[in-house]
Amino acid sequence: MINIQHLSKQFGGFKAVDDLSLSVDAGETLVLLGTSGCGKTTTLRMLNRLVEPDGGTIHIDGIDVREQPAPELRRRIGYVIQDGGLFPHYTVAEAIATVPRLLNWTPDIIDQRTRELLDKLQLPVGSLNRYPSELSGGQRQRVGLARALAVRPPVVLMDEPFGALDPFTRRHVRRELFGLTELSETTVVLVTHDVSEAIELADRIALMDKGRLVQIGTPDELLQRPANDFVRDFLDDKPHRLRG
Ligand SMILES: Nc1ncnc2c1ncn2[C@@H]1O[C@H](COP(=O)(O)OP(=O)(O)OP(=O)(O)O)[C@@H](O)[C@H]1O
């Protein structure tokens, strides 16, 4: 589904992403995990061309992302960021309708899809005319996801999507959202530095350090057969949560 080959990005001579190669299967949830500044966000943002790489290639569904106009590409790739990433002057209904309108969906179909998403994401119908400032953090996160899923994109990118929530709400919201059939059928690339979140959500984890991929595998593979001390130490940091 997603194939990344020898991807690199420098900022002023500093290698933020250094010769990264990996692939993500259709329907898989791949978690990019690693210390702050190791290049996770830069990697994610190269997938939807918010950042242009210096070298390497990215293919999504066999098509080189650089062969497509960026706006067109982004309509097929959902993007969820911390705190929902909502425009303050868009109501919930307007936020969810953004991409469907660009794709010329009729008002009836948009309304139907919006109500379906509200129901799935357990958002009150009464929130449709509210602005982000009138929602809780958890609700903003759900609206951000509803917006990203609106046109049923085959790929959704998530950058620390639960980062703005308190630990309790965070666990609750992520379990609920990742329990949705709709999301489990979508190819997801999720960035986090939270080991327990990675273990809980990932089909596979790609552990990065200093712009490079250190190890990729299922959570069990990384836990049982860490490639080196860095992987072992990184995952062992919270042993009580991992194995509980
Ligand atoms: N636009 C930019 N200009 C200059 N340097 C940048 C830019 N974007 C990222 N960097 C640098 O590239 C490195 C990787 O950043 P990136 O945001 O990808 O890391 P990250 O792993 O997502 O970190 P975090 O978990 O803290 O968000 C960092 O050293 C960062 O300071």
mmCIF file of N, CA and C and ligand atoms in Angstrom, residues 11 14 16 35-42 160 193, ligand 1:
data_model
loop_
_atom_site.group_PDB
_atom_site.id
_atom_site.type_symbol
_atom_site.label_atom_id
_atom_site.label_comp_id
_atom_site.label_asym_id
_atom_site.label_seq_id
_atom_site.Cartn_x
_atom_site.Cartn_y
_atom_site.Cartn_z
ATOM 1 N N PHE A 11 17.645 19.440 7.044
ATOM 2 C CA PHE A 11 17.322 20.842 7.325
ATOM 3 C C PHE A 11 18.642 21.539 7.633
ATOM 4 N N PHE A 14 21.437 19.301 8.558
ATOM 5 C CA PHE A 14 21.114 18.309 9.600
ATOM 6 C C PHE A 14 20.189 17.245 9.010
ATOM 7 N N ALA A 16 17.454 15.059 9.189
ATOM 8 C CA ALA A 16 16.265 14.773 10.009
ATOM 9 C C ALA A 16 15.752 13.364 9.714
ATOM 10 N N THR A 35 12.398 8.742 19.967
ATOM 11 C CA THR A 35 12.646 9.894 20.833
ATOM 12 C C THR A 35 12.278 11.187 20.107
ATOM 13 N N SER A 36 12.110 12.253 20.886
ATOM 14 C CA SER A 36 11.786 13.549 20.320
ATOM 15 C C SER A 36 12.889 13.975 19.352
ATOM 16 N N GLY A 37 12.475 14.416 18.164
ATOM 17 C CA GLY A 37 13.443 14.909 17.190
ATOM 18 C C GLY A 37 14.069 13.840 16.311
ATOM 19 N N CYS A 38 13.581 12.592 16.395
ATOM 20 C CA CYS A 38 14.220 11.515 15.610
ATOM 21 C C CYS A 38 13.714 11.469 14.166
ATOM 22 N N GLY A 39 12.761 12.346 13.813
ATOM 23 C CA GLY A 39 12.332 12.419 12.411
ATOM 24 C C GLY A 39 10.975 11.810 12.117
ATOM 25 N N LYS A 40 10.189 11.495 13.141
ATOM 26 C CA LYS A 40 8.876 10.855 12.924
ATOM 27 C C LYS A 40 7.924 11.773 12.149
ATOM 28 N N THR A 41 7.788 13.000 12.671
ATOM 29 C CA THR A 41 6.836 13.929 12.040
ATOM 30 C C THR A 41 7.278 14.285 10.625
ATOM 31 N N THR A 42 8.563 14.477 10.448
ATOM 32 C CA THR A 42 9.072 14.804 9.106
ATOM 33 C C THR A 42 8.741 13.666 8.141
ATOM 34 N N GLU A 160 0.681 12.261 16.770
ATOM 35 C CA GLU A 160 0.385 12.420 18.201
ATOM 36 C C GLU A 160 -1.087 12.769 18.401
ATOM 37 N N HIS A 193 5.480 9.154 20.706
ATOM 38 C CA HIS A 193 6.699 8.805 21.439
ATOM 39 C C HIS A 193 6.314 7.983 22.667
HETATM 40 N N1 LIG B 1 11.097 22.952 9.188
HETATM 41 C C1 LIG B 1 12.198 22.610 9.877
HETATM 42 N N2 LIG B 1 13.304 23.374 9.849
HETATM 43 C C2 LIG B 1 14.421 23.024 10.514
HETATM 44 N N3 LIG B 1 14.539 21.906 11.257
HETATM 45 C C3 LIG B 1 13.471 21.113 11.332
HETATM 46 C C4 LIG B 1 12.247 21.415 10.647
HETATM 47 N N4 LIG B 1 11.352 20.420 10.909
HETATM 48 C C5 LIG B 1 11.983 19.555 11.718
HETATM 49 N N5 LIG B 1 13.247 19.954 11.964
HETATM 50 C C6 LIG B 1 14.250 19.238 12.779
HETATM 51 O O1 LIG B 1 14.336 17.913 12.291
HETATM 52 C C7 LIG B 1 14.431 16.993 13.372
HETATM 53 C C8 LIG B 1 13.307 15.983 13.287
HETATM 54 O O2 LIG B 1 12.071 16.649 13.594
HETATM 55 P P1 LIG B 1 10.697 15.857 13.670
HETATM 56 O O3 LIG B 1 9.637 16.862 14.017
HETATM 57 O O4 LIG B 1 10.532 15.061 12.463
HETATM 58 O O5 LIG B 1 10.963 14.905 14.900
HETATM 59 P P2 LIG B 1 9.946 14.028 15.745
HETATM 60 O O6 LIG B 1 10.580 12.712 15.881
HETATM 61 O O7 LIG B 1 8.595 14.096 15.171
HETATM 62 O O8 LIG B 1 9.983 14.785 17.150
HETATM 63 P P3 LIG B 1 8.794 15.144 18.185
HETATM 64 O O9 LIG B 1 8.346 13.853 18.770
HETATM 65 O O10 LIG B 1 9.508 16.046 19.180
HETATM 66 O O11 LIG B 1 7.751 15.866 17.384
HETATM 67 C C9 LIG B 1 14.443 17.824 14.645
HETATM 68 O O12 LIG B 1 15.778 18.011 15.031
HETATM 69 C C10 LIG B 1 13.815 19.123 14.228
HETATM 70 O O13 LIG B 1 14.285 20.184 15.003
#
